[in-house]
Every structure is written in C-alpha cells, then in structure tokens.
mmCIF file of C-alpha atoms and ligand atoms in Angstrom:
data_model
loop_
_atom_site.group_PDB
_atom_site.id
_atom_site.type_symbol
_atom_site.label_atom_id
_atom_site.label_comp_id
_atom_site.label_asym_id
_atom_site.label_seq_id
_atom_site.Cartn_x
_atom_site.Cartn_y
_atom_site.Cartn_z
ATOM 1 C CA MET A 1 17.040 16.120 4.322
ATOM 2 C CA VAL A 2 20.681 15.902 3.607
ATOM 3 C CA SER A 3 23.004 13.701 3.314
ATOM 4 C CA LYS A 4 25.767 14.481 5.997
ATOM 5 C CA ARG A 5 27.821 11.796 5.032
ATOM 6 C CA MET A 6 29.319 13.844 1.850
ATOM 7 C CA ASN A 7 29.758 16.921 0.507
ATOM 8 C CA LYS A 8 28.806 15.866 -2.826
ATOM 9 C CA VAL A 9 26.142 14.080 -5.233
ATOM 10 C CA ASN A 10 27.631 10.574 -4.656
ATOM 11 C CA ASN A 11 26.643 8.481 -7.853
ATOM 12 C CA ILE A 12 28.049 4.939 -8.688
ATOM 13 C CA TRP A 13 30.423 5.604 -11.061
ATOM 14 C CA GLY A 14 33.205 7.552 -8.810
ATOM 15 C CA ASN A 15 34.568 5.849 -5.758
ATOM 16 C CA GLN A 16 31.884 6.690 -3.780
ATOM 17 C CA ALA A 17 29.291 4.404 -2.802
ATOM 18 C CA VAL A 18 25.290 4.945 -2.813
ATOM 19 C CA PHE A 19 23.023 4.531 -0.813
ATOM 20 C CA ILE A 20 19.497 4.327 -1.545
ATOM 21 C CA THR A 21 16.019 2.700 0.184
ATOM 22 C CA ILE A 22 12.659 1.145 -1.081
ATOM 23 C CA GLU A 23 9.505 2.379 0.035
ATOM 24 C CA GLY A 24 5.694 0.951 -0.577
ATOM 25 C CA ILE A 25 2.925 -0.111 1.500
ATOM 26 C CA ASP A 26 3.254 -4.010 2.478
ATOM 27 C CA GLY A 27 2.624 -5.715 -1.066
ATOM 28 C CA SER A 28 3.669 -2.897 -3.145
ATOM 29 C CA GLY A 29 6.952 -5.188 -4.493
ATOM 30 C CA LYS A 30 9.514 -3.839 -2.623
ATOM 31 C CA THR A 31 11.593 -7.237 -2.088
ATOM 32 C CA THR A 32 11.239 -7.665 -5.667
ATOM 33 C CA GLN A 33 12.122 -4.604 -6.145
ATOM 34 C CA VAL A 34 15.688 -4.991 -3.843
ATOM 35 C CA GLN A 35 16.125 -7.918 -5.499
ATOM 36 C CA LYS A 36 16.066 -6.728 -9.079
ATOM 37 C CA LEU A 37 18.526 -3.828 -8.234
ATOM 38 C CA TYR A 38 21.168 -5.413 -6.961
ATOM 39 C CA GLU A 39 21.466 -7.467 -9.390
ATOM 40 C CA ARG A 40 21.517 -4.668 -11.716
ATOM 41 C CA PHE A 41 24.498 -3.338 -10.017
ATOM 42 C CA LEU A 42 25.974 -6.617 -9.036
ATOM 43 C CA ALA A 43 25.985 -7.293 -13.878
ATOM 44 C CA ALA A 44 26.974 -3.041 -13.519
ATOM 45 C CA GLY A 45 30.885 -5.013 -11.785
ATOM 46 C CA LYS A 46 29.438 -2.347 -8.920
ATOM 47 C CA PRO A 47 29.853 -4.056 -5.353
ATOM 48 C CA CYS A 48 26.474 -3.600 -3.570
ATOM 49 C CA ILE A 49 24.734 -5.194 -0.709
ATOM 50 C CA MET A 50 20.917 -5.307 0.012
ATOM 51 C CA THR A 51 19.696 -4.767 3.253
ATOM 52 C CA ARG A 52 16.350 -4.445 5.490
ATOM 53 C CA GLU A 53 16.023 -3.627 9.357
ATOM 54 C CA PRO A 54 17.546 -5.431 11.897
ATOM 55 C CA GLY A 55 20.069 -5.836 9.115
ATOM 56 C CA GLY A 56 21.209 -9.503 11.468
ATOM 57 C CA THR A 57 22.200 -7.322 14.259
ATOM 58 C CA PRO A 58 21.951 -9.143 17.260
ATOM 59 C CA VAL A 59 20.289 -6.181 18.751
ATOM 60 C CA GLY A 60 18.116 -5.673 15.571
ATOM 61 C CA ASP A 61 17.178 -9.269 15.829
ATOM 62 C CA ALA A 62 16.140 -9.035 19.367
ATOM 63 C CA ILE A 63 14.174 -5.552 18.665
ATOM 64 C CA ARG A 64 12.350 -7.096 15.795
ATOM 65 C CA ALA A 65 11.139 -10.130 17.964
ATOM 66 C CA LEU A 66 9.305 -8.000 20.153
ATOM 67 C CA LEU A 67 8.127 -6.135 17.060
ATOM 68 C CA LEU A 68 6.281 -9.034 15.673
ATOM 69 C CA SER A 69 5.547 -10.503 18.700
ATOM 70 C CA PRO A 70 1.421 -10.778 18.115
ATOM 71 C CA GLU A 71 1.326 -10.678 22.702
ATOM 72 C CA MET A 72 3.224 -8.343 23.555
ATOM 73 C CA ASP A 73 0.646 -5.278 23.214
ATOM 74 C CA MET A 74 2.746 -1.857 23.285
ATOM 75 C CA ASN A 75 1.902 1.187 22.664
ATOM 76 C CA SER A 76 2.739 3.283 19.817
ATOM 77 C CA TYR A 77 4.855 5.243 21.070
ATOM 78 C CA THR A 78 7.458 2.133 22.205
ATOM 79 C CA GLU A 79 6.640 0.629 19.251
ATOM 80 C CA MET A 80 8.365 4.600 17.591
ATOM 81 C CA PHE A 81 11.462 4.515 19.702
ATOM 82 C CA LEU A 82 12.221 0.335 19.132
ATOM 83 C CA TYR A 83 12.527 0.921 15.462
ATOM 84 C CA ALA A 84 14.658 3.823 15.979
ATOM 85 C CA ALA A 85 16.470 2.071 18.338
ATOM 86 C CA SER A 86 16.922 -0.825 15.237
ATOM 87 C CA ARG A 87 18.171 1.552 12.565
ATOM 88 C CA ALA A 88 20.389 2.819 14.920
ATOM 89 C CA GLU A 89 22.234 -0.545 15.155
ATOM 90 C CA HIS A 90 21.370 -1.453 11.490
ATOM 91 C CA VAL A 91 22.965 2.187 9.886
ATOM 92 C CA LYS A 92 26.061 2.053 12.850
ATOM 93 C CA GLN A 93 26.508 -1.866 12.246
ATOM 94 C CA ILE A 94 25.551 -2.755 8.311
ATOM 95 C CA ILE A 95 25.399 0.792 6.601
ATOM 96 C CA LEU A 96 27.890 3.186 7.269
ATOM 97 C CA PRO A 97 30.871 0.734 7.107
ATOM 98 C CA ALA A 98 29.273 -0.747 3.748
ATOM 99 C CA LEU A 99 29.271 2.660 2.791
ATOM 100 C CA GLU A 100 32.731 3.457 3.736
ATOM 101 C CA LYS A 101 34.151 0.768 1.495
ATOM 102 C CA GLY A 102 32.672 1.310 -1.260
ATOM 103 C CA ILE A 103 29.795 -0.630 -1.396
ATOM 104 C CA ASN A 104 26.564 0.587 -2.382
ATOM 105 C CA VAL A 105 23.385 0.022 -0.214
ATOM 106 C CA ILE A 106 20.464 -0.916 -1.274
ATOM 107 C CA CYS A 107 17.956 -0.678 1.744
ATOM 108 C CA ASP A 108 14.355 -2.183 2.246
ATOM 109 C CA ARG A 109 12.288 0.500 3.940
ATOM 110 C CA PHE A 110 14.563 3.464 5.633
ATOM 111 C CA VAL A 111 13.416 6.157 7.484
ATOM 112 C CA ASP A 112 10.139 7.235 5.813
ATOM 113 C CA ALA A 113 8.501 3.713 6.593
ATOM 114 C CA SER A 114 8.817 5.321 9.993
ATOM 115 C CA ILE A 115 7.415 8.548 9.281
ATOM 116 C CA ALA A 116 4.762 6.587 6.816
ATOM 117 C CA TYR A 117 3.494 4.529 9.296
ATOM 118 C CA GLN A 118 3.975 5.593 12.951
ATOM 119 C CA GLY A 119 4.157 9.400 11.974
ATOM 120 C CA TYR A 120 0.631 8.954 9.262
ATOM 121 C CA GLY A 121 -0.709 5.700 9.443
ATOM 122 C CA LEU A 122 -1.122 4.963 13.797
ATOM 123 C CA GLN A 123 -1.257 8.238 14.686
ATOM 124 C CA PRO A 124 -1.718 7.843 18.057
ATOM 125 C CA GLU A 125 -2.579 10.808 20.059
ATOM 126 C CA GLY A 126 0.565 13.477 19.911
ATOM 127 C CA MET A 127 2.520 11.723 17.494
ATOM 128 C CA THR A 128 2.951 14.205 14.633
ATOM 129 C CA PRO A 129 5.229 12.465 11.695
ATOM 130 C CA GLU A 130 7.806 15.562 12.254
ATOM 131 C CA LEU A 131 8.053 13.926 15.969
ATOM 132 C CA VAL A 132 8.701 10.806 13.720
ATOM 133 C CA ARG A 133 11.436 12.096 12.027
ATOM 134 C CA MET A 134 12.900 14.113 14.342
ATOM 135 C CA VAL A 135 13.464 10.308 16.554
ATOM 136 C CA ASN A 136 14.918 9.160 13.118
ATOM 137 C CA GLU A 137 16.825 11.619 12.059
ATOM 138 C CA THR A 138 18.622 11.386 15.013
ATOM 139 C CA ALA A 139 18.953 7.613 15.305
ATOM 140 C CA VAL A 140 20.330 7.506 12.119
ATOM 141 C CA ALA A 141 23.023 9.886 12.681
ATOM 142 C CA GLY A 142 22.787 11.545 8.950
ATOM 143 C CA VAL A 143 23.038 8.809 7.245
ATOM 144 C CA PHE A 144 19.600 9.797 4.837
ATOM 145 C CA PRO A 145 20.047 7.809 1.339
ATOM 146 C CA ASP A 146 21.216 9.438 -1.778
ATOM 147 C CA LEU A 147 18.179 8.323 -3.159
ATOM 148 C CA THR A 148 14.699 6.898 -1.536
ATOM 149 C CA ILE A 149 12.501 5.258 -4.076
ATOM 150 C CA ILE A 150 8.786 5.456 -3.580
ATOM 151 C CA ILE A 151 6.573 2.098 -5.094
ATOM 152 C CA ASP A 152 2.871 3.457 -5.111
ATOM 153 C CA VAL A 153 0.536 0.838 -5.247
ATOM 154 C CA GLU A 154 -3.603 0.877 -4.229
ATOM 155 C CA VAL A 155 -4.385 -0.730 -0.988
ATOM 156 C CA SER A 156 -6.795 -3.135 -2.713
ATOM 157 C CA VAL A 157 -4.138 -3.977 -5.026
ATOM 158 C CA ALA A 158 -1.374 -4.199 -2.530
ATOM 159 C CA GLU A 159 -3.668 -6.829 -0.493
ATOM 160 C CA GLN A 160 -4.672 -9.109 -3.159
ATOM 161 C CA ARG A 161 -1.271 -9.548 -3.683
ATOM 162 C CA ILE A 162 -0.109 -10.296 -0.040
ATOM 163 C CA GLY A 163 -3.451 -12.565 0.031
ATOM 164 C CA GLN A 164 -1.958 -15.187 -2.715
ATOM 165 C CA ARG A 165 1.680 -14.362 -0.511
ATOM 166 C CA PHE A 166 0.525 -16.188 2.700
ATOM 167 C CA ALA A 167 -1.770 -18.620 1.259
ATOM 168 C CA GLN A 168 1.481 -19.426 -0.898
ATOM 169 C CA LEU A 169 3.196 -19.280 2.417
ATOM 170 C CA GLN A 170 1.182 -20.681 4.844
ATOM 171 C CA GLN A 171 2.244 -18.402 7.080
ATOM 172 C CA ASN A 172 0.212 -15.962 9.534
ATOM 173 C CA ILE A 173 0.867 -12.473 9.285
ATOM 174 C CA ASP A 174 2.501 -10.678 11.813
ATOM 175 C CA ARG A 175 0.945 -7.824 13.791
ATOM 176 C CA ILE A 176 1.507 -5.454 11.342
ATOM 177 C CA GLU A 177 0.324 -6.678 8.396
ATOM 178 C CA ARG A 178 -2.851 -6.994 10.382
ATOM 179 C CA ARG A 179 -3.369 -3.440 10.343
ATOM 180 C CA GLY A 180 -6.609 -3.578 7.702
ATOM 181 C CA SER A 181 -7.054 -0.737 4.534
ATOM 182 C CA ALA A 182 -7.797 2.298 6.513
ATOM 183 C CA PHE A 183 -3.855 1.620 8.352
ATOM 184 C CA TYR A 184 -2.507 1.331 5.098
ATOM 185 C CA GLU A 185 -4.599 4.060 2.895
ATOM 186 C CA ARG A 186 -2.915 6.726 5.602
ATOM 187 C CA VAL A 187 0.290 4.881 4.855
ATOM 188 C CA ARG A 188 -0.006 5.321 1.364
ATOM 189 C CA GLN A 189 -0.816 9.100 1.517
ATOM 190 C CA GLY A 190 1.471 9.527 4.199
ATOM 191 C CA LEU A 191 4.034 8.567 1.354
ATOM 192 C CA LYS A 192 2.575 10.917 -0.812
ATOM 193 C CA ALA A 193 3.220 13.506 1.237
ATOM 194 C CA LEU A 194 6.736 12.975 2.147
ATOM 195 C CA TYR A 195 7.534 13.238 -2.008
ATOM 196 C CA GLU A 196 5.472 16.082 -2.103
ATOM 197 C CA LEU A 197 6.980 17.570 0.645
ATOM 198 C CA GLU A 198 11.240 16.793 -1.423
ATOM 199 C CA PRO A 199 10.412 15.322 -4.912
ATOM 200 C CA GLU A 200 13.852 16.238 -5.785
ATOM 201 C CA ARG A 201 14.793 13.450 -2.917
ATOM 202 C CA TYR A 202 12.435 10.886 -4.530
ATOM 203 C CA LEU A 203 11.634 8.445 -7.778
ATOM 204 C CA TRP A 204 8.420 8.147 -7.397
ATOM 205 C CA VAL A 205 6.905 4.427 -9.231
ATOM 206 C CA ASP A 206 3.842 3.429 -10.562
ATOM 207 C CA GLY A 207 3.608 -0.377 -8.628
ATOM 208 C CA THR A 208 1.206 -2.041 -11.123
ATOM 209 C CA ARG A 209 3.640 -1.835 -14.047
ATOM 210 C CA SER A 210 6.164 -4.762 -14.938
ATOM 211 C CA SER A 211 8.405 -5.751 -12.629
ATOM 212 C CA GLU A 212 10.894 -5.636 -15.931
ATOM 213 C CA GLU A 213 9.577 -2.339 -16.495
ATOM 214 C CA LEU A 214 10.221 -0.646 -12.415
ATOM 215 C CA THR A 215 13.684 -2.156 -12.617
ATOM 216 C CA GLU A 216 14.613 0.057 -15.930
ATOM 217 C CA ARG A 217 13.083 2.777 -14.287
ATOM 218 C CA ILE A 218 14.569 2.493 -11.356
ATOM 219 C CA TRP A 219 18.362 1.815 -12.776
ATOM 220 C CA GLN A 220 18.010 4.186 -14.957
ATOM 221 C CA ALA A 221 18.190 7.334 -11.660
ATOM 222 C CA VAL A 222 20.428 5.408 -9.631
ATOM 223 C CA THR A 223 22.685 5.479 -12.803
ATOM 224 C CA GLN A 224 22.044 9.186 -13.427
ATOM 225 C CA LEU A 225 22.865 10.098 -9.571
HETATM 226 P P1 LIG B 301 7.153 -6.282 -0.517
HETATM 227 O O1 LIG B 301 8.005 -6.480 -0.162
HETATM 228 O O2 LIG B 301 6.836 -4.425 -0.520
HETATM 229 O O3 LIG B 301 5.888 -6.661 0.678
HETATM 230 P P2 LIG B 301 6.919 -8.151 -3.041
HETATM 231 O O4 LIG B 301 8.405 -7.042 -3.919
HETATM 232 O O5 LIG B 301 7.085 -9.529 -1.312
HETATM 233 O O6 LIG B 301 6.545 -6.672 -2.274
HETATM 234 O O7 LIG B 301 5.782 -8.384 -3.558
HETATM 235 C C1 LIG B 301 4.523 -8.685 -3.312
HETATM 236 C C2 LIG B 301 3.754 -9.554 -4.162
HETATM 237 O O8 LIG B 301 3.668 -9.193 -5.144
HETATM 238 C C3 LIG B 301 4.708 -11.347 -4.485
HETATM 239 O O9 LIG B 301 3.833 -11.983 -4.471
HETATM 240 C C4 LIG B 301 5.363 -10.653 -6.136
HETATM 241 O O10 LIG B 301 6.006 -11.644 -6.911
HETATM 242 C C5 LIG B 301 4.269 -9.289 -6.456
HETATM 243 N N1 LIG B 301 4.883 -8.422 -7.099
HETATM 244 C C6 LIG B 301 5.982 -7.872 -6.482
HETATM 245 N N2 LIG B 301 6.297 -7.003 -8.237
HETATM 246 C C7 LIG B 301 4.676 -7.194 -9.179
HETATM 247 C C8 LIG B 301 4.915 -6.297 -10.135
HETATM 248 N N3 LIG B 301 5.490 -4.957 -10.495
HETATM 249 N N4 LIG B 301 3.977 -6.736 -10.931
HETATM 250 C C9 LIG B 301 2.707 -7.563 -10.377
HETATM 251 N N5 LIG B 301 2.996 -8.500 -8.762
HETATM 252 C C10 LIG B 301 4.307 -7.957 -8.572
#
C-alpha cells in the first residue's frame, strides 16, 4: 500500500503528521501500546490522537452495535462490508481531518485487521484476503498508514491474558472473541503473511516482551520514519 495522501515519506519531525496503526490478535497488547505510544507523542510535544473503529462517529457506533450484537447472526460478507463501511466513516470524519491539521493519529486496528480476521480467519467460501483488501482499500480512499505495528503473540498467551481481563471485568466476551483458538491461529498466520508480503510497511514485534521494551522499540521505529 502506498499513501496517496502525500508524495514523500511522512515523519513526525516535519510539519507532516504520521498515521500509525497497531495490529495483533485480541489480547496481544495493542490497546496497551496505543496508549503508551500516545503518551510518547505528547511527551515529545507532538499533537496526537488515539482512535479505534468506530471512532465515535454516529454511523460507526450504529454499525458497531450491529456487529457486536450476539443475536445478529449475519453472514461473513455482511460483516466484512459493515466493517469496511464503519472504517470509511472513521477515516472521513476522524482520521483524515486530524492528519490534515497536522495531528498524528494512532489507530487500534485498521485494514490489515479486516484482511486477517475476515480474509484469513473466517475464510467463508469465495472470500479471499485479496477481496477483503480490495473492499477495504476502496473504503479508506487512499488514507493508508505510514507504519503498521504487528504485535505477535501465541494464541495461548493471548487467551490467557483475555481470560484474565474478562474475569477481572466480569464481562461477557463479544461475538468476535468467542470464535476459538483455531480461528485466532489463522488470524495470526494471516498477519504474518501480510508482513511477509510487504515487510517494509510494518514493524513486527514479539508481544511477549515487556510493555516498556515494546514501547521503546515502537517509538524508535516511529521516530525513524
Ligand atoms: P489487546 O488490545 O490487543 O486486546 P490489551 O492491551 O488490552 O490487548 O492487553 C491484554 C492484556 O494483556 C491486558 O491485561 C494487559 O495488561 C496485558 N498485557 C499487555 N501488554 C502486555 C505485555 N507486553 N506483557 C504482558 N502482559 C501484557
């Protein structure tokens, strides 16, 4: 993917804001790193927002409610288009306006998540990773990340962490997170395949390292953009 937003490589030391996305299976530590990266930007005196789909847009929130509702048993194509629709709204209303104002953006999951979850994880008949990519690249209308961080952990590690979190919060897990370890293994392998296709676009990190180490490595990559 090549950013259509600008012709040059963006970096945080110029006037141009950067767009960073963080990917990984549930429980890999994305949310933790989004928060820590956000704090690094602010500590460096760089304006920044952190966001995740649906990003607080009314249309996005309505789509999200549909997607996470256990009684909505929808087919995988519907789900794929709904995620892409939510993303289109998020880009137009939140991400692009911030970048245009020179505000750096960190997004918890983006196009790669759909390709990995829907294209590699669900694998419904006829749905290929290429199709999911095409639909989503259309939805984001040329707004591609300057850097995508993939946090890799084994499914068993993620499951253990998610179990702890949900036990702590005493919440029900949502429809996506009830899909089981074979599904997550395909998602993890999907992220790996995406990385192997375009390694220059990604930073691949081992999510079993301490959060502090991970933040340090991620910040190093961001400042070298
Ligand atoms: P995600 O957003 O990918 O689902 P979270 O950031 O919410 O992941 O982290 C899931 C759980 O794992 C949380 O309980 C968090 O405290 C813990 N965690 C996050 N990063 C690490 C890490 N590097 N090492 C160990 N545990 C971690």
